[in-house]
């Protein structure tokens, strides 16, 4: 108060210090992060490959019939579909790196559970956990892959999924050796779980440590996927349906429709898997050159041509070539769908979880749908549906161009708009 009796003016409150802008990652740090997340994808794939080779042993150990095994094998997809929407919340609370490290470890360790199951009920429970941890780790690693791709400024998602395919091949190769040596699956899968857990933990040390800002609202614990994810997921649905149908029914098609022997019939599955893996590893360069929309449209044309070859085949070589074309055509669709989902709204993990849920559902229903249609009509009729869905890739590819920047680093337009050729 001064001498006149007037109170001194109250000084205005000090403005809060401005938040320093986020420092960009150095090129060397981004390169390390890219290869680290690639190893994470490889680890995830190797767990899947390891488990697949020991399913016959697990069936014998649990003393269940083929029908009961089919029921049990539905539980991984059920668990994944239920748990994937939780991954975004976990990443928000823990940070991207910590969440990925924890979820990947849970997934790799769950590999040991199915072989320990003594009966059908135990196996269903083990596979529910196996699928739930798989799905959450899947969402976390794809979300981090999209973030890494954005900072690199060039597409990497196709190559990451290619590394997943390489991991699946490595895991299945090791499992084949273990099965051929009559190794107890409890020992084999326990060792595989330990090795992949250590490798995953080391790989996670190099991924980007991205954290939510204090003013960012956490995603809901469980939420339905946003509308953008449903539209993008429809493209993934078409691709995964064709993938599931080809993997599970290609050998049967050659045997039953074309009368080939078991060895030649198996070649169709090999051709499909190999072209798909090679196309994913090479896909980033194609996407960088032509963009995601043109790449998926071209892939849809190749997959449709492959479906036509399969349906019209009168010689085994024609059908094998058809399955190879299908694998080549659909290879990059799911990686690009995940990348588009991650850029389609303010909650990348939630959108990716939505797309992943749709694709998991497609993979779950495809084998049984093909069998049901074949029972009602013919196996050739079933692959007419696969061919029609491949055409859907051509028609719907435009949804992969979303607001912001596309996966080739160019300016993009709103989700659902078609890219002008």
Tab-separated table of C-alpha atoms in Angstrom:
chain	number	residue	atom	x	y	z
A	1	UNK	CA	0.000	0.000	0.000
A	2	UNK	CA	1.397	3.447	-0.935
A	3	UNK	CA	1.066	6.737	1.030
A	4	UNK	CA	-2.350	7.607	-0.419
A	5	UNK	CA	-3.951	4.534	1.109
A	6	UNK	CA	-4.577	2.898	-2.277
A	7	UNK	CA	-3.663	-0.783	-2.307
A	8	UNK	CA	-0.799	-1.747	-4.529
A	9	UNK	CA	-1.949	-3.414	-7.760
A	10	UNK	CA	-1.794	-7.192	-7.688
A	11	UNK	CA	0.717	-8.404	-10.246
A	12	UNK	CA	-0.734	-10.786	-12.835
A	13	UNK	CA	0.116	-14.456	-12.349
A	14	UNK	CA	3.197	-15.598	-14.134
A	15	UNK	CA	2.473	-17.434	-17.341
A	16	UNK	CA	3.380	-21.118	-17.202
A	17	UNK	CA	6.567	-21.943	-19.029
A	18	UNK	CA	6.001	-23.052	-22.583
A	19	UNK	CA	6.430	-26.732	-23.221
A	20	UNK	CA	9.590	-27.240	-25.232
A	21	UNK	CA	8.929	-28.618	-28.682
A	22	UNK	CA	9.516	-32.313	-29.158
A	23	UNK	CA	13.026	-32.901	-30.351
A	24	UNK	CA	13.199	-34.940	-33.545
A	25	UNK	CA	14.980	-38.253	-33.470
A	26	UNK	CA	18.316	-38.427	-35.238
A	27	UNK	CA	18.543	-40.467	-38.471
A	28	UNK	CA	20.777	-43.001	-36.722
A	29	UNK	CA	18.252	-43.378	-33.885
A	30	UNK	CA	15.422	-43.889	-36.364
A	31	UNK	CA	17.386	-46.517	-38.287
A	32	UNK	CA	18.036	-48.376	-35.038
A	33	UNK	CA	14.360	-48.122	-34.126
A	34	UNK	CA	13.332	-49.476	-37.508
A	35	UNK	CA	15.492	-52.593	-37.217
A	36	UNK	CA	14.497	-53.079	-33.597
A	37	UNK	CA	10.798	-53.099	-34.405
A	38	UNK	CA	11.561	-55.397	-37.357
A	39	UNK	CA	13.080	-57.911	-34.920
A	40	UNK	CA	9.949	-57.567	-32.772
A	41	UNK	CA	7.842	-58.575	-35.795
A	42	UNK	CA	10.200	-61.499	-36.443
A	43	UNK	CA	9.846	-62.669	-32.822
A	44	UNK	CA	6.064	-62.436	-33.007
A	45	UNK	CA	6.005	-64.508	-36.195
A	46	UNK	CA	8.393	-67.118	-34.842
A	47	UNK	CA	6.059	-67.830	-31.910
A	48	UNK	CA	3.202	-68.500	-34.332
A	49	UNK	CA	5.382	-70.779	-36.470
A	50	UNK	CA	6.653	-72.684	-33.448
A	51	UNK	CA	3.157	-73.375	-32.148
A	52	UNK	CA	1.743	-74.457	-35.512
A	53	UNK	CA	4.244	-77.293	-35.923
A	54	UNK	CA	3.350	-78.884	-32.569
A	55	UNK	CA	-0.430	-78.896	-32.895
A	56	UNK	CA	-0.510	-82.671	-33.652
A	57	UNK	CA	1.505	-83.407	-30.481
A	58	UNK	CA	-0.758	-81.118	-28.442
A	59	UNK	CA	-3.835	-82.899	-29.817
A	60	UNK	CA	-2.464	-86.314	-28.833
A	61	UNK	CA	-1.375	-85.094	-25.405
A	62	UNK	CA	-4.807	-83.614	-24.642
A	63	UNK	CA	-6.490	-86.738	-26.092
A	64	UNK	CA	-9.033	-84.812	-28.139
A	65	UNK	CA	-10.720	-85.517	-31.473
A	66	UNK	CA	-10.316	-83.534	-34.681
A	67	UNK	CA	-13.625	-81.782	-34.036
A	68	UNK	CA	-12.595	-80.829	-30.507
A	69	UNK	CA	-9.265	-79.559	-31.833
A	70	UNK	CA	-11.126	-77.376	-34.319
A	71	UNK	CA	-13.141	-75.922	-31.440
A	72	UNK	CA	-10.005	-75.259	-29.386
A	73	UNK	CA	-8.260	-73.574	-32.316
A	74	UNK	CA	-11.048	-70.991	-32.477
A	75	UNK	CA	-10.077	-69.675	-29.038
A	76	UNK	CA	-6.922	-67.770	-30.103
A	77	UNK	CA	-9.010	-65.612	-32.437
A	78	UNK	CA	-11.666	-65.160	-29.740
A	79	UNK	CA	-9.072	-64.114	-27.175
A	80	UNK	CA	-7.394	-61.734	-29.618
A	81	UNK	CA	-10.666	-60.095	-30.630
A	82	UNK	CA	-11.639	-59.524	-26.993
A	83	UNK	CA	-8.259	-58.208	-25.832
A	84	UNK	CA	-6.996	-56.091	-28.733
A	85	UNK	CA	-9.127	-53.033	-27.845
A	86	UNK	CA	-7.287	-52.892	-24.497
A	87	UNK	CA	-3.871	-52.371	-26.093
A	88	UNK	CA	-4.354	-48.650	-26.702
A	89	UNK	CA	-5.121	-47.992	-23.035
A	90	UNK	CA	-2.077	-49.973	-21.935
A	91	UNK	CA	0.210	-48.070	-24.331
A	92	UNK	CA	-1.184	-44.752	-23.077
A	93	UNK	CA	-0.558	-45.636	-19.436
A	94	UNK	CA	2.865	-47.259	-19.778
A	95	UNK	CA	4.323	-45.632	-22.874
A	96	UNK	CA	4.866	-47.352	-26.213
A	97	UNK	CA	8.167	-49.054	-25.394
A	98	UNK	CA	7.240	-50.344	-21.942
A	99	UNK	CA	3.836	-51.529	-23.145
A	100	UNK	CA	5.366	-53.371	-26.091
A	101	UNK	CA	8.027	-54.971	-23.888
A	102	UNK	CA	5.408	-56.220	-21.408
A	103	UNK	CA	2.846	-57.403	-23.961
A	104	UNK	CA	5.442	-59.120	-26.148
A	105	UNK	CA	6.857	-60.955	-23.120
A	106	UNK	CA	3.395	-62.154	-22.129
A	107	UNK	CA	2.859	-63.398	-25.678
A	108	UNK	CA	6.159	-65.248	-25.974
A	109	UNK	CA	5.785	-66.841	-22.530
A	110	UNK	CA	2.244	-67.992	-23.349
A	111	UNK	CA	3.738	-70.230	-26.050
A	112	UNK	CA	4.524	-72.797	-23.348
A	113	UNK	CA	0.930	-73.051	-22.099
A	114	UNK	CA	-0.838	-75.157	-24.786
A	115	UNK	CA	1.590	-78.075	-24.461
A	116	UNK	CA	0.926	-78.212	-20.713
A	117	UNK	CA	-2.836	-78.594	-21.148
A	118	UNK	CA	-4.051	-82.083	-20.132
A	119	UNK	CA	-7.533	-81.903	-21.686
A	120	UNK	CA	-9.871	-79.918	-23.917
A	121	UNK	CA	-10.903	-77.419	-21.235
A	122	UNK	CA	-7.335	-76.650	-20.273
A	123	UNK	CA	-6.345	-76.288	-23.918
A	124	UNK	CA	-9.211	-73.879	-24.644
A	125	UNK	CA	-8.176	-71.754	-21.665
A	126	UNK	CA	-4.510	-71.800	-22.660
A	127	UNK	CA	-5.331	-70.829	-26.248
A	128	UNK	CA	-7.603	-68.028	-25.046
A	129	UNK	CA	-4.646	-66.524	-23.145
A	130	UNK	CA	-2.333	-67.262	-26.082
A	131	UNK	CA	-4.639	-65.391	-28.468
A	132	UNK	CA	-5.310	-62.463	-26.117
A	133	UNK	CA	-1.616	-61.755	-25.540
A	134	UNK	CA	-0.899	-62.245	-29.235
A	135	UNK	CA	-3.534	-59.705	-30.242
A	136	UNK	CA	-2.442	-57.036	-27.769
A	137	UNK	CA	1.217	-57.398	-28.744
A	138	UNK	CA	0.149	-57.278	-32.391
A	139	UNK	CA	-1.629	-53.946	-31.916
A	140	UNK	CA	1.251	-52.450	-29.900
A	141	UNK	CA	3.933	-53.400	-32.418
A	142	UNK	CA	1.897	-52.246	-35.420
A	143	UNK	CA	1.122	-48.903	-33.751
A	144	UNK	CA	4.824	-48.415	-33.008
A	145	UNK	CA	5.665	-49.470	-36.563
A	146	UNK	CA	3.344	-46.770	-37.938
A	147	UNK	CA	4.888	-44.145	-35.639
A	148	UNK	CA	8.395	-45.167	-36.735
A	149	UNK	CA	7.351	-45.050	-40.382
A	150	UNK	CA	5.952	-41.520	-39.934
A	151	UNK	CA	9.223	-40.263	-38.481
A	152	UNK	CA	11.329	-41.957	-41.138
A	153	UNK	CA	9.196	-40.412	-43.862
A	154	UNK	CA	9.150	-43.548	-45.994
A	155	UNK	CA	7.151	-46.791	-45.983
A	156	UNK	CA	8.372	-49.682	-43.842
A	157	UNK	CA	5.169	-51.511	-42.853
A	158	UNK	CA	5.272	-54.041	-45.683
A	159	UNK	CA	8.842	-54.952	-44.796
A	160	UNK	CA	7.909	-55.301	-41.131
A	161	UNK	CA	5.179	-57.783	-42.001
A	162	UNK	CA	7.668	-59.499	-44.278
A	163	UNK	CA	9.885	-59.974	-41.241
A	164	UNK	CA	6.889	-61.506	-39.462
A	165	UNK	CA	6.630	-64.025	-42.312
A	166	UNK	CA	10.357	-64.760	-42.045
A	167	UNK	CA	9.941	-65.325	-38.319
A	168	UNK	CA	7.041	-67.707	-38.937
A	169	UNK	CA	9.178	-69.673	-41.398
A	170	UNK	CA	12.082	-69.837	-38.926
A	171	UNK	CA	9.822	-70.905	-36.078
A	172	UNK	CA	8.148	-73.572	-38.170
A	173	UNK	CA	11.516	-74.834	-39.420
A	174	UNK	CA	12.809	-75.222	-35.861
A	175	UNK	CA	9.541	-76.862	-34.857
A	176	UNK	CA	9.760	-79.285	-37.762
A	177	UNK	CA	13.240	-80.336	-36.655
A	178	UNK	CA	12.015	-80.791	-33.066
A	179	UNK	CA	9.006	-82.815	-34.195
A	180	UNK	CA	11.168	-84.968	-36.489
A	181	UNK	CA	13.488	-85.675	-33.538
A	182	UNK	CA	10.432	-86.656	-31.441
A	183	UNK	CA	11.241	-83.936	-28.890
A	184	UNK	CA	8.594	-83.513	-26.207
A	185	UNK	CA	6.612	-80.393	-27.151
A	186	UNK	CA	6.600	-79.243	-23.528
A	187	UNK	CA	10.380	-78.997	-23.652
A	188	UNK	CA	10.512	-77.582	-27.187
A	189	UNK	CA	7.928	-74.848	-26.597
A	190	UNK	CA	9.366	-73.952	-23.183
A	191	UNK	CA	12.805	-73.439	-24.746
A	192	UNK	CA	11.288	-71.514	-27.663
A	193	UNK	CA	9.356	-69.328	-25.205
A	194	UNK	CA	12.520	-68.543	-23.234
A	195	UNK	CA	14.585	-67.745	-26.340
A	196	UNK	CA	11.944	-65.512	-27.932
A	197	UNK	CA	11.296	-63.724	-24.636
A	198	UNK	CA	14.968	-62.795	-24.299
A	199	UNK	CA	15.256	-61.809	-27.973
A	200	UNK	CA	12.079	-59.727	-27.734
A	201	UNK	CA	13.290	-57.925	-24.606
A	202	UNK	CA	16.583	-57.046	-26.296
A	203	UNK	CA	14.794	-55.824	-29.436
A	204	UNK	CA	12.401	-53.651	-27.422
A	205	UNK	CA	15.340	-51.710	-25.982
A	206	UNK	CA	15.893	-50.126	-29.387
A	207	UNK	CA	12.330	-49.102	-30.289
A	208	UNK	CA	11.138	-45.512	-29.901
A	209	UNK	CA	10.067	-44.559	-26.380
A	210	UNK	CA	6.922	-42.595	-27.247
A	211	UNK	CA	4.710	-41.312	-24.445
A	212	UNK	CA	1.379	-39.525	-24.281
A	213	UNK	CA	1.350	-35.823	-23.366
A	214	UNK	CA	-0.098	-34.885	-19.927
A	215	UNK	CA	-3.119	-33.154	-21.506
A	216	UNK	CA	-3.927	-36.084	-23.785
A	217	UNK	CA	-7.043	-37.939	-22.711
A	218	UNK	CA	-6.515	-41.678	-22.255
A	219	UNK	CA	-8.421	-43.934	-24.620
A	220	UNK	CA	-11.338	-45.867	-23.125
A	221	UNK	CA	-10.584	-49.214	-21.550
A	222	UNK	CA	-12.748	-50.928	-24.119
A	223	UNK	CA	-14.295	-49.196	-27.126
A	224	UNK	CA	-15.783	-50.118	-30.441
A	225	UNK	CA	-13.509	-49.349	-33.406
A	226	UNK	CA	-14.063	-45.963	-35.087
A	227	UNK	CA	-15.947	-45.811	-38.380
A	228	UNK	CA	-12.729	-45.182	-40.308
A	229	UNK	CA	-11.350	-48.484	-39.016
A	230	UNK	CA	-14.446	-50.327	-40.202
A	231	UNK	CA	-14.020	-49.026	-43.746
A	232	UNK	CA	-10.301	-49.763	-43.833
A	233	UNK	CA	-10.873	-53.107	-42.121
A	234	UNK	CA	-13.142	-54.179	-44.969
A	235	UNK	CA	-10.134	-54.133	-47.290
A	236	UNK	CA	-8.134	-56.157	-44.779
A	237	UNK	CA	-11.070	-58.561	-44.487
A	238	UNK	CA	-10.937	-59.320	-48.237
A	239	UNK	CA	-7.191	-59.950	-48.150
A	240	UNK	CA	-7.161	-62.110	-45.010
A	241	UNK	CA	-10.131	-64.150	-46.246
A	242	UNK	CA	-8.184	-64.956	-49.418
A	243	UNK	CA	-5.098	-65.725	-47.319
A	244	UNK	CA	-6.928	-68.089	-44.966
A	245	UNK	CA	-8.707	-69.840	-47.816
A	246	UNK	CA	-5.490	-70.323	-49.777
A	247	UNK	CA	-3.381	-71.534	-46.851
A	248	UNK	CA	-5.943	-74.036	-45.558
A	249	UNK	CA	-7.536	-75.215	-48.806
A	250	UNK	CA	-4.963	-74.923	-51.595
A	251	UNK	CA	-3.542	-78.431	-51.102
A	252	UNK	CA	-7.049	-79.867	-50.741
A	253	UNK	CA	-8.096	-78.098	-53.946
A	254	UNK	CA	-5.304	-79.641	-55.988
A	255	UNK	CA	-5.934	-83.071	-54.489
A	256	UNK	CA	-9.726	-83.174	-54.776
A	257	UNK	CA	-10.395	-81.037	-57.850
A	258	UNK	CA	-7.336	-81.839	-59.980
A	259	UNK	CA	-6.438	-85.261	-58.575
A	260	UNK	CA	-2.788	-84.523	-57.770
A	261	UNK	CA	-0.655	-86.427	-55.276
A	262	UNK	CA	0.102	-85.096	-51.811
A	263	UNK	CA	3.565	-83.768	-52.682
A	264	UNK	CA	2.411	-81.695	-55.631
A	265	UNK	CA	-0.642	-80.530	-53.722
A	266	UNK	CA	1.594	-79.195	-50.949
A	267	UNK	CA	3.546	-77.214	-53.554
A	268	UNK	CA	0.561	-74.898	-53.948
A	269	UNK	CA	0.765	-73.879	-50.281
A	270	UNK	CA	4.520	-73.391	-50.594
A	271	UNK	CA	4.112	-71.236	-53.711
A	272	UNK	CA	1.524	-69.080	-51.975
A	273	UNK	CA	3.614	-68.612	-48.807
A	274	UNK	CA	6.845	-67.852	-50.675
A	275	UNK	CA	5.387	-65.250	-53.037
A	276	UNK	CA	3.622	-63.587	-50.129
A	277	UNK	CA	6.798	-63.369	-48.019
A	278	UNK	CA	8.928	-62.094	-50.921
A	279	UNK	CA	6.313	-59.519	-51.917
A	280	UNK	CA	6.103	-58.175	-48.382
A	281	UNK	CA	9.870	-57.813	-48.088
A	282	UNK	CA	9.994	-55.952	-51.404
A	283	UNK	CA	6.705	-54.125	-50.954
A	284	UNK	CA	8.022	-50.940	-49.337
A	285	UNK	CA	9.898	-49.925	-52.482
A	286	UNK	CA	6.798	-50.495	-54.596
A	287	UNK	CA	4.649	-48.453	-52.192
A	288	UNK	CA	7.231	-45.654	-52.122
A	289	UNK	CA	7.170	-45.532	-55.926
A	290	UNK	CA	3.460	-45.870	-56.649
A	291	UNK	CA	1.670	-45.128	-53.361
A	292	UNK	CA	-0.604	-47.415	-51.344
A	293	UNK	CA	-3.743	-47.030	-53.449
A	294	UNK	CA	-2.183	-47.918	-56.800
A	295	UNK	CA	-0.192	-50.724	-55.171
A	296	UNK	CA	-3.282	-52.352	-53.671
A	297	UNK	CA	-5.259	-51.893	-56.892
A	298	UNK	CA	-2.501	-53.614	-58.842
A	299	UNK	CA	-2.336	-56.330	-56.193
A	300	UNK	CA	-6.087	-56.795	-56.452
A	301	UNK	CA	-5.750	-57.294	-60.199
A	302	UNK	CA	-3.038	-59.922	-59.669
A	303	UNK	CA	-5.061	-61.696	-56.977
A	304	UNK	CA	-8.166	-61.667	-59.169
A	305	UNK	CA	-6.181	-63.118	-62.069
A	306	UNK	CA	-4.869	-65.782	-59.706
A	307	UNK	CA	-8.403	-66.630	-58.587
A	308	UNK	CA	-9.521	-66.966	-62.210
A	309	UNK	CA	-6.594	-69.296	-62.928
A	310	UNK	CA	-7.531	-71.459	-59.936
A	311	UNK	CA	-11.185	-71.701	-60.923
A	312	UNK	CA	-10.423	-72.461	-64.582
A	313	UNK	CA	-7.425	-74.729	-63.930
A	314	UNK	CA	-7.381	-78.061	-65.715
A	315	UNK	CA	-3.731	-78.761	-64.914
A	316	UNK	CA	-1.959	-78.595	-61.523
A	317	UNK	CA	0.657	-76.108	-62.765
A	318	UNK	CA	-2.101	-73.647	-63.650
A	319	UNK	CA	-3.588	-73.869	-60.148
A	320	UNK	CA	-0.169	-73.552	-58.459
A	321	UNK	CA	0.485	-70.423	-60.525
A	322	UNK	CA	-2.923	-69.111	-59.498
A	323	UNK	CA	-2.205	-69.531	-55.788
A	324	UNK	CA	1.191	-67.886	-56.266
A	325	UNK	CA	-0.514	-64.875	-57.879
A	326	UNK	CA	-3.023	-64.650	-55.042
A	327	UNK	CA	-0.176	-64.569	-52.509
A	328	UNK	CA	1.638	-61.924	-54.540
A	329	UNK	CA	-1.479	-59.799	-54.890
A	330	UNK	CA	-2.644	-59.698	-51.281
A	331	UNK	CA	0.777	-59.554	-49.605
A	332	UNK	CA	0.941	-55.829	-48.801
A	333	UNK	CA	-2.755	-55.210	-48.139
A	334	UNK	CA	-2.793	-55.888	-44.389
A	335	UNK	CA	0.397	-53.868	-43.658
A	336	UNK	CA	-1.037	-50.926	-45.587
A	337	UNK	CA	-4.397	-51.304	-43.838
A	338	UNK	CA	-2.662	-51.062	-40.451
A	339	UNK	CA	-0.679	-48.039	-41.630
A	340	UNK	CA	-3.824	-46.304	-42.906
A	341	UNK	CA	-5.690	-47.084	-39.676
A	342	UNK	CA	-2.883	-45.555	-37.625
A	343	UNK	CA	-3.336	-42.271	-39.501
A	344	UNK	CA	-7.119	-42.242	-39.717
A	345	UNK	CA	-7.851	-40.505	-36.409
A	346	UNK	CA	-6.531	-39.189	-33.099
A	347	UNK	CA	-6.263	-42.657	-31.485
A	348	UNK	CA	-3.970	-44.823	-33.659
A	349	UNK	CA	-3.961	-47.825	-31.311
A	350	UNK	CA	-7.756	-47.896	-31.168
A	351	UNK	CA	-8.060	-47.733	-34.965
A	352	UNK	CA	-5.383	-50.396	-35.468
A	353	UNK	CA	-7.131	-52.594	-32.906
A	354	UNK	CA	-10.354	-52.202	-34.874
A	355	UNK	CA	-8.730	-53.210	-38.156
A	356	UNK	CA	-6.914	-56.085	-36.468
A	357	UNK	CA	-10.168	-57.342	-34.955
A	358	UNK	CA	-11.839	-57.378	-38.360
A	359	UNK	CA	-8.920	-59.183	-39.991
A	360	UNK	CA	-8.734	-61.750	-37.184
A	361	UNK	CA	-12.450	-62.392	-37.639
A	362	UNK	CA	-11.927	-62.880	-41.355
A	363	UNK	CA	-9.143	-65.371	-40.723
A	364	UNK	CA	-11.402	-67.199	-38.284
A	365	UNK	CA	-14.388	-67.581	-40.599
A	366	UNK	CA	-12.604	-68.070	-43.931
A	367	UNK	CA	-11.668	-71.780	-43.602
A	368	UNK	CA	-15.117	-72.813	-42.367
A	369	UNK	CA	-16.889	-70.602	-44.928
A	370	UNK	CA	-14.939	-72.206	-47.763
A	371	UNK	CA	-15.838	-75.644	-46.434
A	372	UNK	CA	-19.524	-74.771	-46.096
A	373	UNK	CA	-19.755	-73.378	-49.623
A	374	UNK	CA	-17.884	-76.397	-50.971
A	375	UNK	CA	-20.344	-78.684	-49.203
A	376	UNK	CA	-23.306	-76.822	-50.701
A	377	UNK	CA	-21.859	-76.365	-54.203
A	378	UNK	CA	-18.246	-77.303	-54.935
A	379	UNK	CA	-14.722	-76.328	-53.981
A	380	UNK	CA	-14.466	-74.489	-57.282
A	381	UNK	CA	-17.522	-72.481	-56.283
A	382	UNK	CA	-15.823	-71.580	-53.011
A	383	UNK	CA	-12.908	-70.031	-54.847
A	384	UNK	CA	-15.302	-68.000	-56.959
A	385	UNK	CA	-16.004	-66.149	-53.684
A	386	UNK	CA	-12.263	-65.675	-53.110
A	387	UNK	CA	-11.976	-64.240	-56.629
A	388	UNK	CA	-14.872	-61.863	-55.994
A	389	UNK	CA	-13.255	-60.615	-52.776
A	390	UNK	CA	-10.013	-60.053	-54.674
A	391	UNK	CA	-11.990	-57.814	-57.019
A	392	UNK	CA	-13.074	-55.908	-53.921
A	393	UNK	CA	-9.447	-54.899	-53.371
A	394	UNK	CA	-9.453	-53.131	-56.738
A	395	UNK	CA	-12.714	-51.336	-56.010
A	396	UNK	CA	-11.988	-50.352	-52.416
A	397	UNK	CA	-8.274	-49.524	-52.477
A	398	UNK	CA	-8.986	-45.799	-52.235
A	399	UNK	CA	-9.798	-46.026	-48.517
A	400	UNK	CA	-6.101	-46.590	-47.820
A	401	UNK	CA	-5.391	-42.949	-48.606
A	402	UNK	CA	-6.202	-41.045	-45.417
A	403	UNK	CA	-6.048	-37.515	-44.081
A	404	UNK	CA	-2.548	-36.277	-43.365
A	405	UNK	CA	0.238	-38.090	-45.162
A	406	UNK	CA	0.037	-41.442	-46.864
A	407	UNK	CA	2.422	-44.322	-46.376
A	408	UNK	CA	4.631	-43.078	-49.182
A	409	UNK	CA	5.128	-39.748	-47.389
A	410	UNK	CA	3.002	-37.690	-49.795
A	411	UNK	CA	0.091	-35.396	-49.013
A	412	UNK	CA	-3.108	-37.346	-48.653
A	413	UNK	CA	-6.832	-36.686	-48.849
A	414	UNK	CA	-9.644	-37.586	-46.446
A	415	UNK	CA	-10.252	-41.228	-45.652
A	416	UNK	CA	-12.600	-42.870	-48.091
A	417	UNK	CA	-11.685	-40.595	-50.991
A	418	UNK	CA	-10.364	-42.223	-54.103
A	419	UNK	CA	-6.878	-41.441	-55.277
A	420	UNK	CA	-6.886	-39.956	-58.747
A	421	UNK	CA	-4.915	-41.976	-61.206
